[in-house]
PDB file of C-alpha atoms in Angstrom:
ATOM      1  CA  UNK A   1       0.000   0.000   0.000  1.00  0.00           C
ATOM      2  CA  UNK A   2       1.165   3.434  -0.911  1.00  0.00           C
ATOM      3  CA  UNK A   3       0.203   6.418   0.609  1.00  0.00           C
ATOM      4  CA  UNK A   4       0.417  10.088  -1.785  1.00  0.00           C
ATOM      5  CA  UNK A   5       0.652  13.396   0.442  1.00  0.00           C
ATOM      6  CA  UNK A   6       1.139  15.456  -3.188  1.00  0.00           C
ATOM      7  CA  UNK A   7      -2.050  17.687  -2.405  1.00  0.00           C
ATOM      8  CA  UNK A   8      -2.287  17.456   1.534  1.00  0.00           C
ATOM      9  CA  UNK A   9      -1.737  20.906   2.774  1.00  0.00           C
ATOM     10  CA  UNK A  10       1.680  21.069   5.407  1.00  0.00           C
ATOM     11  CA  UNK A  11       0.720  21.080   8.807  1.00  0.00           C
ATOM     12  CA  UNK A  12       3.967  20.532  11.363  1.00  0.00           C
ATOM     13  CA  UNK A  13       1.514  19.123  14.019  1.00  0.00           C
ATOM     14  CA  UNK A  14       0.801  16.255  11.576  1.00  0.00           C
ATOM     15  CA  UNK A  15       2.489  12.899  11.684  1.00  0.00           C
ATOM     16  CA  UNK A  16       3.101  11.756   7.970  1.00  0.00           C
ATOM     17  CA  UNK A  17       3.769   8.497   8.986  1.00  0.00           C
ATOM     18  CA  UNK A  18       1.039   5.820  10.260  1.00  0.00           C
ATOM     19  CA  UNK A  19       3.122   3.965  12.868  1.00  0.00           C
ATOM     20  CA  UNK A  20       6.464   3.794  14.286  1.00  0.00           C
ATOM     21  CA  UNK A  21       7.985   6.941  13.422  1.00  0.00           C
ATOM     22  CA  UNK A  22       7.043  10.714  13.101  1.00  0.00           C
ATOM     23  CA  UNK A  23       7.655  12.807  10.060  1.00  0.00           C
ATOM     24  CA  UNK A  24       6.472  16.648  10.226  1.00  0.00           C
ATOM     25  CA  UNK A  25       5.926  18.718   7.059  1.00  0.00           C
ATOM     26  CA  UNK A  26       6.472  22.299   7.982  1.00  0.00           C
ATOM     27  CA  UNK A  27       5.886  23.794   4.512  1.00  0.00           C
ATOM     28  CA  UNK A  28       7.479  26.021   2.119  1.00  0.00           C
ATOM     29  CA  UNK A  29       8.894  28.115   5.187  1.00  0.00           C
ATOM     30  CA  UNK A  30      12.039  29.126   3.766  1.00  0.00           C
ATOM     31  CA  UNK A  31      10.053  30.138   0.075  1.00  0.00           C
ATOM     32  CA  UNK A  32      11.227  34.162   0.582  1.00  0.00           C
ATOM     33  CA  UNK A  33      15.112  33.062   0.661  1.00  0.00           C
ATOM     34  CA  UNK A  34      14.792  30.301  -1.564  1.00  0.00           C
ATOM     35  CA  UNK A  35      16.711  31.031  -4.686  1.00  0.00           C
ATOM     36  CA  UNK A  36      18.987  33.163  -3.524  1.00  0.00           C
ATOM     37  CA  UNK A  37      20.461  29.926  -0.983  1.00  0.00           C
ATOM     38  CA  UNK A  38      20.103  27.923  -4.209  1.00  0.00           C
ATOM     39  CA  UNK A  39      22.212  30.236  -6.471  1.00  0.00           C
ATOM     40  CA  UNK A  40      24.365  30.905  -3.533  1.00  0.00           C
ATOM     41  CA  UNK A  41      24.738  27.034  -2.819  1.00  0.00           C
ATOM     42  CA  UNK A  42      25.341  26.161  -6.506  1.00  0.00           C
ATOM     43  CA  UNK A  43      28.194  28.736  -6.855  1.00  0.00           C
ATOM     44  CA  UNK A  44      29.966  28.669  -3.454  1.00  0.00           C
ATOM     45  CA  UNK A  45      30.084  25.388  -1.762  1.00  0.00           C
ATOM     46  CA  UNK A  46      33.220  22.866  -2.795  1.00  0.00           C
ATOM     47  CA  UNK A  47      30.655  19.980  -3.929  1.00  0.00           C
ATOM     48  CA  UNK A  48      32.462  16.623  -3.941  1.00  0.00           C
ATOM     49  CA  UNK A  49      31.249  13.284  -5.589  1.00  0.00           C
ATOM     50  CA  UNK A  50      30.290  11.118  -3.105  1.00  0.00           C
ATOM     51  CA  UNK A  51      32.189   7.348  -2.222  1.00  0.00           C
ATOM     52  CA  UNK A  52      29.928   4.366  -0.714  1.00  0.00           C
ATOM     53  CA  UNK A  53      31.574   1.209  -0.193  1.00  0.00           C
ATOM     54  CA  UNK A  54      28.762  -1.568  -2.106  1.00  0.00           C
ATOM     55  CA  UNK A  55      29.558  -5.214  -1.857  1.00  0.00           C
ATOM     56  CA  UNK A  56      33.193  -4.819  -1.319  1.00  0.00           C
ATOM     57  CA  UNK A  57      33.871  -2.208  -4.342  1.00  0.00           C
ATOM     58  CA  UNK A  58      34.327   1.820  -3.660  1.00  0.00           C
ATOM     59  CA  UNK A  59      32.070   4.018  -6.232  1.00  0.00           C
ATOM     60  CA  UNK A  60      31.301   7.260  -6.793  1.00  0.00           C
ATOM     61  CA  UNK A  61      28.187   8.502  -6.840  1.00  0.00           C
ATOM     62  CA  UNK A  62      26.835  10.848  -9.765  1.00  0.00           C
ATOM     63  CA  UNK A  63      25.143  13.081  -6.982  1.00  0.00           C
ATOM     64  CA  UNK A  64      27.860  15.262  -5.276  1.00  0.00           C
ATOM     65  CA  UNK A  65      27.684  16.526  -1.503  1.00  0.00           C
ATOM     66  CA  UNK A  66      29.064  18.420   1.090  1.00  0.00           C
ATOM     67  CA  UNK A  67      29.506  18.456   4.912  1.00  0.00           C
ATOM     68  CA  UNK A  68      29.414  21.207   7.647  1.00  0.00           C
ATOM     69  CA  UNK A  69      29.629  21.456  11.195  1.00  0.00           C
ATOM     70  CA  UNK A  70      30.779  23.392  14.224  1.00  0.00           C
ATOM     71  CA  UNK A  71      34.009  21.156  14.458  1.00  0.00           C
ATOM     72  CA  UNK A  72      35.486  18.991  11.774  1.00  0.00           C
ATOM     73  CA  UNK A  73      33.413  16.033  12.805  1.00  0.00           C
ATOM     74  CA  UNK A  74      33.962  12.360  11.398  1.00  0.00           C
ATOM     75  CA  UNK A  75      30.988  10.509  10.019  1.00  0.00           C
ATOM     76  CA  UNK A  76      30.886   7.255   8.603  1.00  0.00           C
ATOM     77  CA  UNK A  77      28.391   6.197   6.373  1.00  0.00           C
ATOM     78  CA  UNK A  78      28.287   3.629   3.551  1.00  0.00           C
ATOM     79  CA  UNK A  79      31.442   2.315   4.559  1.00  0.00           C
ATOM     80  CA  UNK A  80      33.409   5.805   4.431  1.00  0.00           C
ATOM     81  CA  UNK A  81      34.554   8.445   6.545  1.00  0.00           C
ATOM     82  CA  UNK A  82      34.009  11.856   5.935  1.00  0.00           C
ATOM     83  CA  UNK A  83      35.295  14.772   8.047  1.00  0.00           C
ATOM     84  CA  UNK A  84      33.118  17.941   7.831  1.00  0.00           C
ATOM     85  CA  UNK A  85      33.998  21.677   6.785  1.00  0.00           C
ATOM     86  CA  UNK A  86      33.460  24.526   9.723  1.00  0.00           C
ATOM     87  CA  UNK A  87      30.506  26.223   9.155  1.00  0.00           C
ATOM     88  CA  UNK A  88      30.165  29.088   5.872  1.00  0.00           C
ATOM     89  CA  UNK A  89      27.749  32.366   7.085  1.00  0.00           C
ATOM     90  CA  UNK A  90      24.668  31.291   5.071  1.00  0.00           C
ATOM     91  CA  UNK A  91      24.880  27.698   6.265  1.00  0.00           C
ATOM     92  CA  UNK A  92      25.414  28.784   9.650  1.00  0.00           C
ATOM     93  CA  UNK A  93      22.264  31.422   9.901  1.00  0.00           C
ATOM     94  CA  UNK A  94      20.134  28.545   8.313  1.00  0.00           C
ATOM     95  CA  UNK A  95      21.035  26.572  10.785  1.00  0.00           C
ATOM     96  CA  UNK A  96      20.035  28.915  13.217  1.00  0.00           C
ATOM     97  CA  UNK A  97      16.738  29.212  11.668  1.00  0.00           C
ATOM     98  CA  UNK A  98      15.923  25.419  11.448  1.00  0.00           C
ATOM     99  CA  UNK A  99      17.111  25.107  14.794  1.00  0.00           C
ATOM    100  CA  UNK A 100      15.029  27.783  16.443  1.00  0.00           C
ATOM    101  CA  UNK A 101      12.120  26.338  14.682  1.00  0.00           C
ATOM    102  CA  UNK A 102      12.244  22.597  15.331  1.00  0.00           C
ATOM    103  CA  UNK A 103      13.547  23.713  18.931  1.00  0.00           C
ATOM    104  CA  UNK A 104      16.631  21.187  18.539  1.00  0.00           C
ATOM    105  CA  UNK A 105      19.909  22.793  18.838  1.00  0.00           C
ATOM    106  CA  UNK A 106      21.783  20.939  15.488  1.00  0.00           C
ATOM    107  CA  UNK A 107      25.806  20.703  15.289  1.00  0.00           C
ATOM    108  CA  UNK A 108      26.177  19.291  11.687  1.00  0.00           C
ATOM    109  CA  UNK A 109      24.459  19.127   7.880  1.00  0.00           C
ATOM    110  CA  UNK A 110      25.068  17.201   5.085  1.00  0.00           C
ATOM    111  CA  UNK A 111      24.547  18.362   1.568  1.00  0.00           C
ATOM    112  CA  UNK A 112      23.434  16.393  -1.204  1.00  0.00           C
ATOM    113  CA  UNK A 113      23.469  18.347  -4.952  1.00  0.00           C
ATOM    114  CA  UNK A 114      21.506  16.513  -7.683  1.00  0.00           C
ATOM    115  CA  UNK A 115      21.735  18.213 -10.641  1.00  0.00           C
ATOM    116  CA  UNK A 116      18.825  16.764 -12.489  1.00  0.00           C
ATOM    117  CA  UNK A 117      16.400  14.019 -12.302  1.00  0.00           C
ATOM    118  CA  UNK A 118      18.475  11.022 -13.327  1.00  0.00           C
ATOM    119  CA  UNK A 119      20.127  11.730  -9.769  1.00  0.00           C
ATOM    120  CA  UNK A 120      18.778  10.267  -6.756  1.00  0.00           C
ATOM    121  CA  UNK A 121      19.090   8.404  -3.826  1.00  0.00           C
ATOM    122  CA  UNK A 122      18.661   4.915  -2.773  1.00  0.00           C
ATOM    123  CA  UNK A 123      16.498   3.362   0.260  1.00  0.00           C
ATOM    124  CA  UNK A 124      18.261   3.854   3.102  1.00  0.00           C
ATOM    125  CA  UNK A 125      18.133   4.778   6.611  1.00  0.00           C
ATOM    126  CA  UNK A 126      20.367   7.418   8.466  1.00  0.00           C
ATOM    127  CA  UNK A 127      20.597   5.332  11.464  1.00  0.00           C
ATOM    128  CA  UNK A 128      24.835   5.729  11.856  1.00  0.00           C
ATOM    129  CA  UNK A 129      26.090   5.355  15.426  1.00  0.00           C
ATOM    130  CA  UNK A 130      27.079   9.251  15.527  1.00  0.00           C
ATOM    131  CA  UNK A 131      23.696  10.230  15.330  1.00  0.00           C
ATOM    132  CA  UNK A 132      22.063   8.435  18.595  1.00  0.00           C
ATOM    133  CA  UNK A 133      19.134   6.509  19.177  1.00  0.00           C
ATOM    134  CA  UNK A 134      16.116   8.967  17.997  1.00  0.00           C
ATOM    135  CA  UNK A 135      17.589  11.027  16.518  1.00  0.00           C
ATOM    136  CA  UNK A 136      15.876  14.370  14.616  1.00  0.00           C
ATOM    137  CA  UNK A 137      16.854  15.171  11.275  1.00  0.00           C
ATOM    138  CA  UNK A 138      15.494  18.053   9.400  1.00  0.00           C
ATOM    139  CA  UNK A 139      15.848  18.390   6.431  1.00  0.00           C
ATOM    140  CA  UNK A 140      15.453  21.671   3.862  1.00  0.00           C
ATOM    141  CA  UNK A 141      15.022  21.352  -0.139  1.00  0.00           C
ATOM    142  CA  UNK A 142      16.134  24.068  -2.574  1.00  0.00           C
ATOM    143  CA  UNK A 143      15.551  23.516  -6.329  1.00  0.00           C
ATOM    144  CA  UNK A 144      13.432  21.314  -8.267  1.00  0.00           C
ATOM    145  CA  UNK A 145      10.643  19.408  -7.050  1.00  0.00           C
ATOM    146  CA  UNK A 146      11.433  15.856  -6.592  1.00  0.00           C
ATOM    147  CA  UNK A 147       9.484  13.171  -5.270  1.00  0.00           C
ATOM    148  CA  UNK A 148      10.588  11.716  -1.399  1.00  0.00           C
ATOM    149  CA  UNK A 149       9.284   8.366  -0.297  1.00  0.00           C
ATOM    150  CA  UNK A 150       9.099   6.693   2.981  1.00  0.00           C
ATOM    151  CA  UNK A 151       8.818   2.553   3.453  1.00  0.00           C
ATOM    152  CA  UNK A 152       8.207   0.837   6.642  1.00  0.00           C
ATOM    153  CA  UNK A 153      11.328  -1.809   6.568  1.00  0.00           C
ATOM    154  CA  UNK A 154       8.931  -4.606   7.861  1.00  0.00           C
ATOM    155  CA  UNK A 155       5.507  -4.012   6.017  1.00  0.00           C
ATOM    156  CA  UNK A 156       7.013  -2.246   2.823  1.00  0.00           C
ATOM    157  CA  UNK A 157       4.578   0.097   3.130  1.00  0.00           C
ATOM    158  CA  UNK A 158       5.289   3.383   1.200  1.00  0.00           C
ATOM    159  CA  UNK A 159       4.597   7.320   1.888  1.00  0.00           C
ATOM    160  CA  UNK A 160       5.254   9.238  -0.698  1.00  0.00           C
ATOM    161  CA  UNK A 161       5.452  12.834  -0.833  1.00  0.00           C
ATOM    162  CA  UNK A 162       6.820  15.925  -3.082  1.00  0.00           C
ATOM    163  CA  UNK A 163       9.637  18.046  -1.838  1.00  0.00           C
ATOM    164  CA  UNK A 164       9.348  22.082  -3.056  1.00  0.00           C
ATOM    165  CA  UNK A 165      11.871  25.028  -3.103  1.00  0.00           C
ATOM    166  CA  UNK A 166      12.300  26.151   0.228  1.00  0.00           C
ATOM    167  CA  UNK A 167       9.977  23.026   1.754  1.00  0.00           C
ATOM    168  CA  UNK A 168      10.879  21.458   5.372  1.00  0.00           C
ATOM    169  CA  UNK A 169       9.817  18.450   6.814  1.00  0.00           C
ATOM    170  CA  UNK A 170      11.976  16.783  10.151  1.00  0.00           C
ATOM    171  CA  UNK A 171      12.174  12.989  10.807  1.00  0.00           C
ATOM    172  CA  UNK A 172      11.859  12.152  14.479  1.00  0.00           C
ATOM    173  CA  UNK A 173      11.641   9.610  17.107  1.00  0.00           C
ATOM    174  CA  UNK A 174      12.063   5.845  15.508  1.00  0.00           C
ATOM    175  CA  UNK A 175      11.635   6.709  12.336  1.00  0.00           C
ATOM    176  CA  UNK A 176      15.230   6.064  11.020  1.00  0.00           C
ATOM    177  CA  UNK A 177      14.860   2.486  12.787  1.00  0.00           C
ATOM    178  CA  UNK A 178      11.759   1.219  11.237  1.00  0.00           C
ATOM    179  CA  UNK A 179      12.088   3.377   8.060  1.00  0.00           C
ATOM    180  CA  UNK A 180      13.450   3.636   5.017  1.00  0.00           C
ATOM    181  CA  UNK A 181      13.133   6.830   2.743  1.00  0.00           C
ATOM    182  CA  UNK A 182      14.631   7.312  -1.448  1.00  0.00           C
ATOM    183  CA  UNK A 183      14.689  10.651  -3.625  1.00  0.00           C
ATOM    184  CA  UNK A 184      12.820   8.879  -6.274  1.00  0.00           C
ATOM    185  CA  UNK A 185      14.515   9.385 -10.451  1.00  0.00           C
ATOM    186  CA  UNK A 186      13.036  11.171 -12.728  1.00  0.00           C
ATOM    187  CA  UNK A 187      13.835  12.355 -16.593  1.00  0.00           C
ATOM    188  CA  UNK A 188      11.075  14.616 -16.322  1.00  0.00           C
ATOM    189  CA  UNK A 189      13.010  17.128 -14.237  1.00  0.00           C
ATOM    190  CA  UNK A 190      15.895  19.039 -15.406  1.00  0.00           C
ATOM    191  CA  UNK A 191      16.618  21.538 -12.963  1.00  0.00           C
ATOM    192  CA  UNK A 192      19.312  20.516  -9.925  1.00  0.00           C
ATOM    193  CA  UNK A 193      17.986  20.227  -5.904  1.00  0.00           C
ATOM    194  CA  UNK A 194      19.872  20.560  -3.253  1.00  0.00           C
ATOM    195  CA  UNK A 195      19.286  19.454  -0.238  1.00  0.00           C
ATOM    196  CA  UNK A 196      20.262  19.998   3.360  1.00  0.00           C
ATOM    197  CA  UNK A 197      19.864  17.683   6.543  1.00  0.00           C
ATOM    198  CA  UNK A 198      20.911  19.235   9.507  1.00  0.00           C
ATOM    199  CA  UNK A 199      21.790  16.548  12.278  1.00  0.00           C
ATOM    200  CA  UNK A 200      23.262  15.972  15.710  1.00  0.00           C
ATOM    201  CA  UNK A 201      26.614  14.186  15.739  1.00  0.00           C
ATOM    202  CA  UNK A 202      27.078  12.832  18.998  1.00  0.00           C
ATOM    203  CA  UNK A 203      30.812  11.697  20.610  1.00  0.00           C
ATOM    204  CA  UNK A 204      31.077   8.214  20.620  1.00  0.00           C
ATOM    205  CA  UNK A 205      31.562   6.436  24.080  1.00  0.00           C
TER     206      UNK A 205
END
């Protein structure tokens, strides 16, 4: 069973997800600064092609990213380390914004650039030991509109939803546990997205 949100109005007191997780739309909140973060992000941040380690082999990813924080953090996903940038004005004031809003003080975000449809991402979870059990992830789009989907890792059932310019939604509680979420392909769209997930790294003890 699939779920569609495409029409549903945002509402951040709304749980997009039927069971075992929370996922808050918050809307187009960020619509007035929109394209000039885009522009801005497009020209200015040192984009790298991404590495994940996949049955034994190292390959690069046609999406490229980035990675901020207020220390040069280490965080290991896919099977590689990546050490994170200190943070540039804009990304820092963002921050600031998100933070104040979601009321969850963030130390990190990771940047993913697709430059057009054919790019996406895979299921997957962001479950990595630096991030804690429960963690909140919120996570801001600029660019094209590209489809997001959520599936429950036991029931396979899917939530689907459309990310806008300037849209944010936050992923709490045991959602990264029990779900999986994918930036769906499309040739349709020709226009790059970026996107931005600001997280909590935690020390690990």
């Amino acid at each position: 069973m699939t779920l569609s949100l495409f029409e549903d109005a945002a509402d951040p007191q709304i749980n997009l997800l039927p069971c075992d997780g929370v996922v808050n739309d918050h809307g187009t909140v960020f619509a007035a600064e929109a394209d000039a973060m885009l522009a801005w992000l497009l020209a200015e941040v040192p984009w790298q092609h991404d590495e994940v380690q996949l049955y034994g082999k190292r390959i690069v990813t046609a999406r490229r990213v980035a990675w901020y924080g207020d220390e040069a953090f280490d965080y290991r996903y896919s099977g590689v380390n990546h050490r994170a940038r200190l943070w540039a004005p804009p990304l820092r004031t963002l921050r600031d914004q998100v933070s104040a809003r979601v009321g969850v003080s963030f130390n990190s975000c990771l940047l993913n650039r697709y430059d057009d449809g054919t790019q996406g991402m895979a299921w997957h979870s962001d479950d990595e030991a630096e991030l804690g059990p429960e963690t909140v992830i919120a996570s801001v789009s600029f660019g094209a509109t590209r489809k997001f989907a959520f599936r429950h890792r036991q029931t396979r059932q899917k939530v689907e939803m459309l990310l806008h310019h300037g849209q944010l939604i936050v992923m709490r509680g045991q959602t990264q546990t029990h779900w999986q979420h994918a930036l769906m392909k499309s040739t349709r769209v020709t226009q790059p997205r970026v996107n931005l997930t600001f997280r909590t790294i935690r020390a690990r003890g």
